[in-house]
Amino acid sequence: GVPREMFPMARYPGFALRRLLRAELSILVIAVIAAASCLLLWVGNQLWWRSYAAYVPATSSLNQARHAASQAFVLLAKRLAGEPISDQLVAALLDNATLAAADGLHGRSALAGIDAVAPEPPLAALWQDYQLALAHFDHLSRTVMLGGGDPAVINIQRRNAFHETERAADRIEAQLSQRLARSVAEQRLGQEIGLALWLAFIALALLLLARSARADAALARQQRLMQAVLAA
């Protein structure tokens, strides 16, 4: 007989099974890489979408509210100066400002095809402050249009109320910008971690493939040796 030491495969009955398991492990690692990449892409897409939906519609609503309130402030001043400005136009601008502020508070989007998310509690509190300031400015403006109270006093109060709405809007804008900056930083960190994991997965897969290739080469050598011995 042929000594078993000449054929390492004969010494290990489970050699073929281990090779099969090693191949299945390589396939499993590749499947994990594919699943991880899909997961990372999905998570990144969700983070970007949430940042976009939290910032763009809210900024649009804030700009619309500020623009409408500013126009109402200027047109009412022109009306008081004697220019033929209709009360209906000023009232419509005040209504538009109120509606835009409500959209920002409740997370509604006025942009076609763009979804929005409701602001988180700290930001929602700033929106509520803006709504209160805007409501005060609205009330004083309509009082001026109706001719109630002392015109000089009401006008001063109206100007102060308008400036308060602008300060409240500035606070919202600053908070939105800060949140967007934090969100982008978090997304960048997540992408860097994901890239590191991806490189680690690739390195592991290449290592397993190299080990499998060496095992195949060793098996081929043993088979050639066996054929040579049997043919002798």
PDB file of N, CA, C and O in Angstrom, residues 155-217:
ATOM      1  N   ASN A 155     -48.837 103.471  15.225  1.00  0.00           N
ATOM      2  CA  ASN A 155     -47.776 103.299  14.227  1.00  0.00           C
ATOM      3  C   ASN A 155     -46.451 102.914  14.872  1.00  0.00           C
ATOM      4  O   ASN A 155     -45.702 102.082  14.347  1.00  0.00           O
ATOM      5  N   ILE A 156     -46.150 103.540  15.995  1.00  0.00           N
ATOM      6  CA  ILE A 156     -44.915 103.170  16.705  1.00  0.00           C
ATOM      7  C   ILE A 156     -44.988 101.713  17.169  1.00  0.00           C
ATOM      8  O   ILE A 156     -44.022 100.945  17.018  1.00  0.00           O
ATOM      9  N   GLN A 157     -46.126 101.347  17.727  1.00  0.00           N
ATOM     10  CA  GLN A 157     -46.298  99.968  18.176  1.00  0.00           C
ATOM     11  C   GLN A 157     -46.218  98.990  16.994  1.00  0.00           C
ATOM     12  O   GLN A 157     -45.660  97.902  17.120  1.00  0.00           O
ATOM     13  N   ARG A 158     -46.782  99.398  15.854  1.00  0.00           N
ATOM     14  CA  ARG A 158     -46.748  98.539  14.672  1.00  0.00           C
ATOM     15  C   ARG A 158     -45.320  98.333  14.187  1.00  0.00           C
ATOM     16  O   ARG A 158     -44.926  97.207  13.835  1.00  0.00           O
ATOM     17  N   ARG A 159     -44.524  99.399  14.166  1.00  0.00           N
ATOM     18  CA  ARG A 159     -43.127  99.265  13.756  1.00  0.00           C
ATOM     19  C   ARG A 159     -42.358  98.377  14.720  1.00  0.00           C
ATOM     20  O   ARG A 159     -41.562  97.517  14.306  1.00  0.00           O
ATOM     21  N   ASN A 160     -42.594  98.560  16.007  1.00  0.00           N
ATOM     22  CA  ASN A 160     -41.914  97.712  16.995  1.00  0.00           C
ATOM     23  C   ASN A 160     -42.319  96.253  16.840  1.00  0.00           C
ATOM     24  O   ASN A 160     -41.474  95.338  16.957  1.00  0.00           O
ATOM     25  N   ALA A 161     -43.599  96.031  16.577  1.00  0.00           N
ATOM     26  CA  ALA A 161     -44.084  94.654  16.395  1.00  0.00           C
ATOM     27  C   ALA A 161     -43.463  94.022  15.153  1.00  0.00           C
ATOM     28  O   ALA A 161     -43.091  92.832  15.165  1.00  0.00           O
ATOM     29  N   PHE A 162     -43.335  94.803  14.087  1.00  0.00           N
ATOM     30  CA  PHE A 162     -42.718  94.262  12.867  1.00  0.00           C
ATOM     31  C   PHE A 162     -41.263  93.887  13.117  1.00  0.00           C
ATOM     32  O   PHE A 162     -40.804  92.818  12.695  1.00  0.00           O
ATOM     33  N   HIS A 163     -40.528  94.744  13.794  1.00  0.00           N
ATOM     34  CA  HIS A 163     -39.126  94.441  14.085  1.00  0.00           C
ATOM     35  C   HIS A 163     -39.006  93.213  14.988  1.00  0.00           C
ATOM     36  O   HIS A 163     -38.049  92.431  14.862  1.00  0.00           O
ATOM     37  N   GLU A 164     -39.975  93.028  15.877  1.00  0.00           N
ATOM     38  CA  GLU A 164     -39.963  91.830  16.724  1.00  0.00           C
ATOM     39  C   GLU A 164     -40.199  90.574  15.886  1.00  0.00           C
ATOM     40  O   GLU A 164     -39.574  89.521  16.137  1.00  0.00           O
ATOM     41  N   THR A 165     -41.083  90.659  14.876  1.00  0.00           N
ATOM     42  CA  THR A 165     -41.270  89.504  13.992  1.00  0.00           C
ATOM     43  C   THR A 165     -39.976  89.176  13.247  1.00  0.00           C
ATOM     44  O   THR A 165     -39.632  87.999  13.061  1.00  0.00           O
ATOM     45  N   GLU A 166     -39.240  90.202  12.846  1.00  0.00           N
ATOM     46  CA  GLU A 166     -37.990  89.971  12.133  1.00  0.00           C
ATOM     47  C   GLU A 166     -36.943  89.323  13.041  1.00  0.00           C
ATOM     48  O   GLU A 166     -36.201  88.431  12.615  1.00  0.00           O
ATOM     49  N   ARG A 167     -36.890  89.745  14.284  1.00  0.00           N
ATOM     50  CA  ARG A 167     -35.939  89.129  15.217  1.00  0.00           C
ATOM     51  C   ARG A 167     -36.310  87.669  15.478  1.00  0.00           C
ATOM     52  O   ARG A 167     -35.426  86.795  15.553  1.00  0.00           O
ATOM     53  N   ALA A 168     -37.611  87.407  15.613  1.00  0.00           N
ATOM     54  CA  ALA A 168     -38.046  86.025  15.819  1.00  0.00           C
ATOM     55  C   ALA A 168     -37.728  85.169  14.592  1.00  0.00           C
ATOM     56  O   ALA A 168     -37.313  84.008  14.719  1.00  0.00           O
ATOM     57  N   ALA A 169     -37.903  85.749  13.406  1.00  0.00           N
ATOM     58  CA  ALA A 169     -37.578  85.013  12.181  1.00  0.00           C
ATOM     59  C   ALA A 169     -36.084  84.753  12.088  1.00  0.00           C
ATOM     60  O   ALA A 169     -35.657  83.679  11.633  1.00  0.00           O
ATOM     61  N   ASP A 170     -35.272  85.710  12.505  1.00  0.00           N
ATOM     62  CA  ASP A 170     -33.819  85.511  12.497  1.00  0.00           C
ATOM     63  C   ASP A 170     -33.421  84.346  13.399  1.00  0.00           C
ATOM     64  O   ASP A 170     -32.508  83.570  13.069  1.00  0.00           O
ATOM     65  N   ARG A 171     -34.087  84.222  14.537  1.00  0.00           N
ATOM     66  CA  ARG A 171     -33.768  83.112  15.446  1.00  0.00           C
ATOM     67  C   ARG A 171     -34.119  81.769  14.801  1.00  0.00           C
ATOM     68  O   ARG A 171     -33.366  80.788  14.942  1.00  0.00           O
ATOM     69  N   ILE A 172     -35.233  81.723  14.089  1.00  0.00           N
ATOM     70  CA  ILE A 172     -35.602  80.480  13.403  1.00  0.00           C
ATOM     71  C   ILE A 172     -34.583  80.156  12.322  1.00  0.00           C
ATOM     72  O   ILE A 172     -34.134  79.007  12.188  1.00  0.00           O
ATOM     73  N   GLU A 173     -34.220  81.156  11.545  1.00  0.00           N
ATOM     74  CA  GLU A 173     -33.263  80.943  10.464  1.00  0.00           C
ATOM     75  C   GLU A 173     -31.923  80.456  11.003  1.00  0.00           C
ATOM     76  O   GLU A 173     -31.303  79.540  10.439  1.00  0.00           O
ATOM     77  N   ALA A 174     -31.467  81.030  12.101  1.00  0.00           N
ATOM     78  CA  ALA A 174     -30.200  80.595  12.695  1.00  0.00           C
ATOM     79  C   ALA A 174     -30.292  79.155  13.182  1.00  0.00           C
ATOM     80  O   ALA A 174     -29.361  78.359  12.992  1.00  0.00           O
ATOM     81  N   GLN A 175     -31.423  78.794  13.797  1.00  0.00           N
ATOM     82  CA  GLN A 175     -31.599  77.432  14.287  1.00  0.00           C
ATOM     83  C   GLN A 175     -31.653  76.435  13.133  1.00  0.00           C
ATOM     84  O   GLN A 175     -31.064  75.344  13.213  1.00  0.00           O
ATOM     85  N   LEU A 176     -32.337  76.801  12.052  1.00  0.00           N
ATOM     86  CA  LEU A 176     -32.399  75.919  10.886  1.00  0.00           C
ATOM     87  C   LEU A 176     -31.001  75.700  10.303  1.00  0.00           C
ATOM     88  O   LEU A 176     -30.638  74.570   9.950  1.00  0.00           O
ATOM     89  N   SER A 177     -30.216  76.760  10.205  1.00  0.00           N
ATOM     90  CA  SER A 177     -28.861  76.628   9.657  1.00  0.00           C
ATOM     91  C   SER A 177     -27.980  75.766  10.550  1.00  0.00           C
ATOM     92  O   SER A 177     -27.205  74.927  10.067  1.00  0.00           O
ATOM     93  N   GLN A 178     -28.093  75.935  11.864  1.00  0.00           N
ATOM     94  CA  GLN A 178     -27.298  75.128  12.790  1.00  0.00           C
ATOM     95  C   GLN A 178     -27.675  73.646  12.695  1.00  0.00           C
ATOM     96  O   GLN A 178     -26.792  72.774  12.701  1.00  0.00           O
ATOM     97  N   ARG A 179     -28.970  73.386  12.613  1.00  0.00           N
ATOM     98  CA  ARG A 179     -29.409  71.993  12.513  1.00  0.00           C
ATOM     99  C   ARG A 179     -28.950  71.360  11.201  1.00  0.00           C
ATOM    100  O   ARG A 179     -28.560  70.183  11.172  1.00  0.00           O
ATOM    101  N   LEU A 180     -28.995  72.129  10.134  1.00  0.00           N
ATOM    102  CA  LEU A 180     -28.523  71.596   8.866  1.00  0.00           C
ATOM    103  C   LEU A 180     -27.030  71.293   8.934  1.00  0.00           C
ATOM    104  O   LEU A 180     -26.575  70.248   8.451  1.00  0.00           O
ATOM    105  N   ALA A 181     -26.263  72.182   9.546  1.00  0.00           N
ATOM    106  CA  ALA A 181     -24.823  71.961   9.671  1.00  0.00           C
ATOM    107  C   ALA A 181     -24.539  70.707  10.500  1.00  0.00           C
ATOM    108  O   ALA A 181     -23.665  69.895  10.139  1.00  0.00           O
ATOM    109  N   ARG A 182     -25.262  70.527  11.608  1.00  0.00           N
ATOM    110  CA  ARG A 182     -25.064  69.323  12.434  1.00  0.00           C
ATOM    111  C   ARG A 182     -25.439  68.063  11.658  1.00  0.00           C
ATOM    112  O   ARG A 182     -24.754  67.043  11.737  1.00  0.00           O
ATOM    113  N   SER A 183     -26.533  68.146  10.915  1.00  0.00           N
ATOM    114  CA  SER A 183     -26.977  66.978  10.159  1.00  0.00           C
ATOM    115  C   SER A 183     -25.961  66.590   9.103  1.00  0.00           C
ATOM    116  O   SER A 183     -25.651  65.406   8.916  1.00  0.00           O
ATOM    117  N   VAL A 184     -25.400  67.577   8.415  1.00  0.00           N
ATOM    118  CA  VAL A 184     -24.382  67.286   7.400  1.00  0.00           C
ATOM    119  C   VAL A 184     -23.148  66.671   8.045  1.00  0.00           C
ATOM    120  O   VAL A 184     -22.551  65.723   7.510  1.00  0.00           O
ATOM    121  N   ALA A 185     -22.751  67.183   9.219  1.00  0.00           N
ATOM    122  CA  ALA A 185     -21.590  66.622   9.919  1.00  0.00           C
ATOM    123  C   ALA A 185     -21.853  65.179  10.326  1.00  0.00           C
ATOM    124  O   ALA A 185     -20.964  64.308  10.199  1.00  0.00           O
ATOM    125  N   GLU A 186     -23.053  64.885  10.811  1.00  0.00           N
ATOM    126  CA  GLU A 186     -23.392  63.511  11.206  1.00  0.00           C
ATOM    127  C   GLU A 186     -23.393  62.592   9.993  1.00  0.00           C
ATOM    128  O   GLU A 186     -22.922  61.449  10.063  1.00  0.00           O
ATOM    129  N   GLN A 187     -23.931  63.082   8.870  1.00  0.00           N
ATOM    130  CA  GLN A 187     -23.951  62.268   7.663  1.00  0.00           C
ATOM    131  C   GLN A 187     -22.528  61.986   7.175  1.00  0.00           C
ATOM    132  O   GLN A 187     -22.221  60.875   6.730  1.00  0.00           O
ATOM    133  N   ARG A 188     -21.662  62.995   7.270  1.00  0.00           N
ATOM    134  CA  ARG A 188     -20.276  62.788   6.841  1.00  0.00           C
ATOM    135  C   ARG A 188     -19.599  61.745   7.715  1.00  0.00           C
ATOM    136  O   ARG A 188     -18.878  60.870   7.211  1.00  0.00           O
ATOM    137  N   LEU A 189     -19.824  61.817   9.034  1.00  0.00           N
ATOM    138  CA  LEU A 189     -19.239  60.821   9.932  1.00  0.00           C
ATOM    139  C   LEU A 189     -19.751  59.432   9.600  1.00  0.00           C
ATOM    140  O   LEU A 189     -18.979  58.459   9.559  1.00  0.00           O
ATOM    141  N   GLY A 190     -21.062  59.323   9.362  1.00  0.00           N
ATOM    142  CA  GLY A 190     -21.620  58.023   9.013  1.00  0.00           C
ATOM    143  C   GLY A 190     -21.051  57.473   7.722  1.00  0.00           C
ATOM    144  O   GLY A 190     -20.777  56.270   7.604  1.00  0.00           O
ATOM    145  N   GLN A 191     -20.847  58.345   6.740  1.00  0.00           N
ATOM    146  CA  GLN A 191     -20.262  57.901   5.478  1.00  0.00           C
ATOM    147  C   GLN A 191     -18.820  57.447   5.665  1.00  0.00           C
ATOM    148  O   GLN A 191     -18.381  56.468   5.047  1.00  0.00           O
ATOM    149  N   GLU A 192     -18.076  58.154   6.505  1.00  0.00           N
ATOM    150  CA  GLU A 192     -16.693  57.740   6.757  1.00  0.00           C
ATOM    151  C   GLU A 192     -16.646  56.388   7.450  1.00  0.00           C
ATOM    152  O   GLU A 192     -15.807  55.541   7.122  1.00  0.00           O
ATOM    153  N   ILE A 193     -17.543  56.177   8.418  1.00  0.00           N
ATOM    154  CA  ILE A 193     -17.596  54.870   9.080  1.00  0.00           C
ATOM    155  C   ILE A 193     -17.999  53.789   8.087  1.00  0.00           C
ATOM    156  O   ILE A 193     -17.430  52.690   8.065  1.00  0.00           O
ATOM    157  N   GLY A 194     -18.997  54.098   7.257  1.00  0.00           N
ATOM    158  CA  GLY A 194     -19.434  53.136   6.253  1.00  0.00           C
ATOM    159  C   GLY A 194     -18.325  52.793   5.273  1.00  0.00           C
ATOM    160  O   GLY A 194     -18.157  51.622   4.894  1.00  0.00           O
ATOM    161  N   LEU A 195     -17.537  53.788   4.869  1.00  0.00           N
ATOM    162  CA  LEU A 195     -16.424  53.526   3.960  1.00  0.00           C
ATOM    163  C   LEU A 195     -15.368  52.645   4.623  1.00  0.00           C
ATOM    164  O   LEU A 195     -14.821  51.731   3.994  1.00  0.00           O
ATOM    165  N   ALA A 196     -15.103  52.920   5.917  1.00  0.00           N
ATOM    166  CA  ALA A 196     -14.128  52.088   6.623  1.00  0.00           C
ATOM    167  C   ALA A 196     -14.607  50.641   6.710  1.00  0.00           C
ATOM    168  O   ALA A 196     -13.824  49.696   6.496  1.00  0.00           O
ATOM    169  N   LEU A 197     -15.892  50.445   7.002  1.00  0.00           N
ATOM    170  CA  LEU A 197     -16.438  49.084   7.049  1.00  0.00           C
ATOM    171  C   LEU A 197     -16.374  48.424   5.678  1.00  0.00           C
ATOM    172  O   LEU A 197     -16.061  47.236   5.558  1.00  0.00           O
ATOM    173  N   TRP A 198     -16.691  49.211   4.657  1.00  0.00           N
ATOM    174  CA  TRP A 198     -16.641  48.665   3.302  1.00  0.00           C
ATOM    175  C   TRP A 198     -15.233  48.185   2.946  1.00  0.00           C
ATOM    176  O   TRP A 198     -15.053  47.105   2.397  1.00  0.00           O
ATOM    177  N   LEU A 199     -14.225  48.999   3.269  1.00  0.00           N
ATOM    178  CA  LEU A 199     -12.844  48.596   2.998  1.00  0.00           C
ATOM    179  C   LEU A 199     -12.457  47.363   3.806  1.00  0.00           C
ATOM    180  O   LEU A 199     -11.734  46.481   3.317  1.00  0.00           O
ATOM    181  N   ALA A 200     -12.945  47.304   5.056  1.00  0.00           N
ATOM    182  CA  ALA A 200     -12.655  46.127   5.878  1.00  0.00           C
ATOM    183  C   ALA A 200     -13.298  44.877   5.288  1.00  0.00           C
ATOM    184  O   ALA A 200     -12.688  43.792   5.246  1.00  0.00           O
ATOM    185  N   PHE A 201     -14.530  45.001   4.803  1.00  0.00           N
ATOM    186  CA  PHE A 201     -15.205  43.866   4.184  1.00  0.00           C
ATOM    187  C   PHE A 201     -14.457  43.409   2.934  1.00  0.00           C
ATOM    188  O   PHE A 201     -14.274  42.210   2.709  1.00  0.00           O
ATOM    189  N   ILE A 202     -14.019  44.372   2.120  1.00  0.00           N
ATOM    190  CA  ILE A 202     -13.296  44.018   0.902  1.00  0.00           C
ATOM    191  C   ILE A 202     -11.987  43.302   1.236  1.00  0.00           C
ATOM    192  O   ILE A 202     -11.629  42.294   0.618  1.00  0.00           O
ATOM    193  N   ALA A 203     -11.266  43.837   2.239  1.00  0.00           N
ATOM    194  CA  ALA A 203     -10.009  43.211   2.633  1.00  0.00           C
ATOM    195  C   ALA A 203     -10.237  41.783   3.126  1.00  0.00           C
ATOM    196  O   ALA A 203      -9.481  40.855   2.791  1.00  0.00           O
ATOM    197  N   LEU A 204     -11.289  41.577   3.917  1.00  0.00           N
ATOM    198  CA  LEU A 204     -11.599  40.236   4.415  1.00  0.00           C
ATOM    199  C   LEU A 204     -11.969  39.303   3.277  1.00  0.00           C
ATOM    200  O   LEU A 204     -11.537  38.140   3.240  1.00  0.00           O
ATOM    201  N   ALA A 205     -12.770  39.817   2.337  1.00  0.00           N
ATOM    202  CA  ALA A 205     -13.174  38.981   1.205  1.00  0.00           C
ATOM    203  C   ALA A 205     -11.956  38.579   0.371  1.00  0.00           C
ATOM    204  O   ALA A 205     -11.824  37.416  -0.045  1.00  0.00           O
ATOM    205  N   LEU A 206     -11.041  39.528   0.117  1.00  0.00           N
ATOM    206  CA  LEU A 206      -9.831  39.203  -0.645  1.00  0.00           C
ATOM    207  C   LEU A 206      -8.972  38.185   0.098  1.00  0.00           C
ATOM    208  O   LEU A 206      -8.380  37.274  -0.521  1.00  0.00           O
ATOM    209  N   LEU A 207      -8.904  38.329   1.424  1.00  0.00           N
ATOM    210  CA  LEU A 207      -8.132  37.363   2.210  1.00  0.00           C
ATOM    211  C   LEU A 207      -8.726  35.971   2.097  1.00  0.00           C
ATOM    212  O   LEU A 207      -8.000  34.976   1.903  1.00  0.00           O
ATOM    213  N   LEU A 208     -10.035  35.870   2.206  1.00  0.00           N
ATOM    214  CA  LEU A 208     -10.676  34.560   2.105  1.00  0.00           C
ATOM    215  C   LEU A 208     -10.512  33.970   0.716  1.00  0.00           C
ATOM    216  O   LEU A 208     -10.288  32.762   0.561  1.00  0.00           O
ATOM    217  N   LEU A 209     -10.620  34.818  -0.290  1.00  0.00           N
ATOM    218  CA  LEU A 209     -10.440  34.317  -1.652  1.00  0.00           C
ATOM    219  C   LEU A 209      -9.008  33.834  -1.867  1.00  0.00           C
ATOM    220  O   LEU A 209      -8.769  32.826  -2.548  1.00  0.00           O
ATOM    221  N   ALA A 210      -8.047  34.561  -1.288  1.00  0.00           N
ATOM    222  CA  ALA A 210      -6.647  34.137  -1.423  1.00  0.00           C
ATOM    223  C   ALA A 210      -6.417  32.800  -0.727  1.00  0.00           C
ATOM    224  O   ALA A 210      -5.726  31.913  -1.256  1.00  0.00           O
ATOM    225  N   ARG A 211      -6.993  32.649   0.455  1.00  0.00           N
ATOM    226  CA  ARG A 211      -6.853  31.372   1.174  1.00  0.00           C
ATOM    227  C   ARG A 211      -7.500  30.243   0.400  1.00  0.00           C
ATOM    228  O   ARG A 211      -6.966  29.123   0.330  1.00  0.00           O
ATOM    229  N   SER A 212      -8.660  30.528  -0.210  1.00  0.00           N
ATOM    230  CA  SER A 212      -9.330  29.494  -1.004  1.00  0.00           C
ATOM    231  C   SER A 212      -8.497  29.110  -2.214  1.00  0.00           C
ATOM    232  O   SER A 212      -8.400  27.934  -2.577  1.00  0.00           O
ATOM    233  N   ALA A 213      -7.878  30.132  -2.831  1.00  0.00           N
ATOM    234  CA  ALA A 213      -7.030  29.841  -3.992  1.00  0.00           C
ATOM    235  C   ALA A 213      -5.830  28.988  -3.588  1.00  0.00           C
ATOM    236  O   ALA A 213      -5.430  28.063  -4.317  1.00  0.00           O
ATOM    237  N   ARG A 214      -5.225  29.283  -2.434  1.00  0.00           N
ATOM    238  CA  ARG A 214      -4.086  28.474  -1.967  1.00  0.00           C
ATOM    239  C   ARG A 214      -4.532  27.050  -1.670  1.00  0.00           C
ATOM    240  O   ARG A 214      -3.811  26.086  -1.959  1.00  0.00           O
ATOM    241  N   ALA A 215      -5.719  26.914  -1.082  1.00  0.00           N
ATOM    242  CA  ALA A 215      -6.223  25.564  -0.794  1.00  0.00           C
ATOM    243  C   ALA A 215      -6.475  24.792  -2.081  1.00  0.00           C
ATOM    244  O   ALA A 215      -6.185  23.587  -2.170  1.00  0.00           O
ATOM    245  N   ASP A 216      -7.019  25.471  -3.104  1.00  0.00           N
ATOM    246  CA  ASP A 216      -7.242  24.808  -4.388  1.00  0.00           C
ATOM    247  C   ASP A 216      -5.920  24.367  -5.008  1.00  0.00           C
ATOM    248  O   ASP A 216      -5.815  23.268  -5.576  1.00  0.00           O
ATOM    249  N   ALA A 217      -4.927  25.252  -4.901  1.00  0.00           N
ATOM    250  CA  ALA A 217      -3.622  24.901  -5.452  1.00  0.00           C
ATOM    251  C   ALA A 217      -3.019  23.708  -4.725  1.00  0.00           C
ATOM    252  O   ALA A 217      -2.419  22.804  -5.344  1.00  0.00           O
TER     253      ALA A 217
END
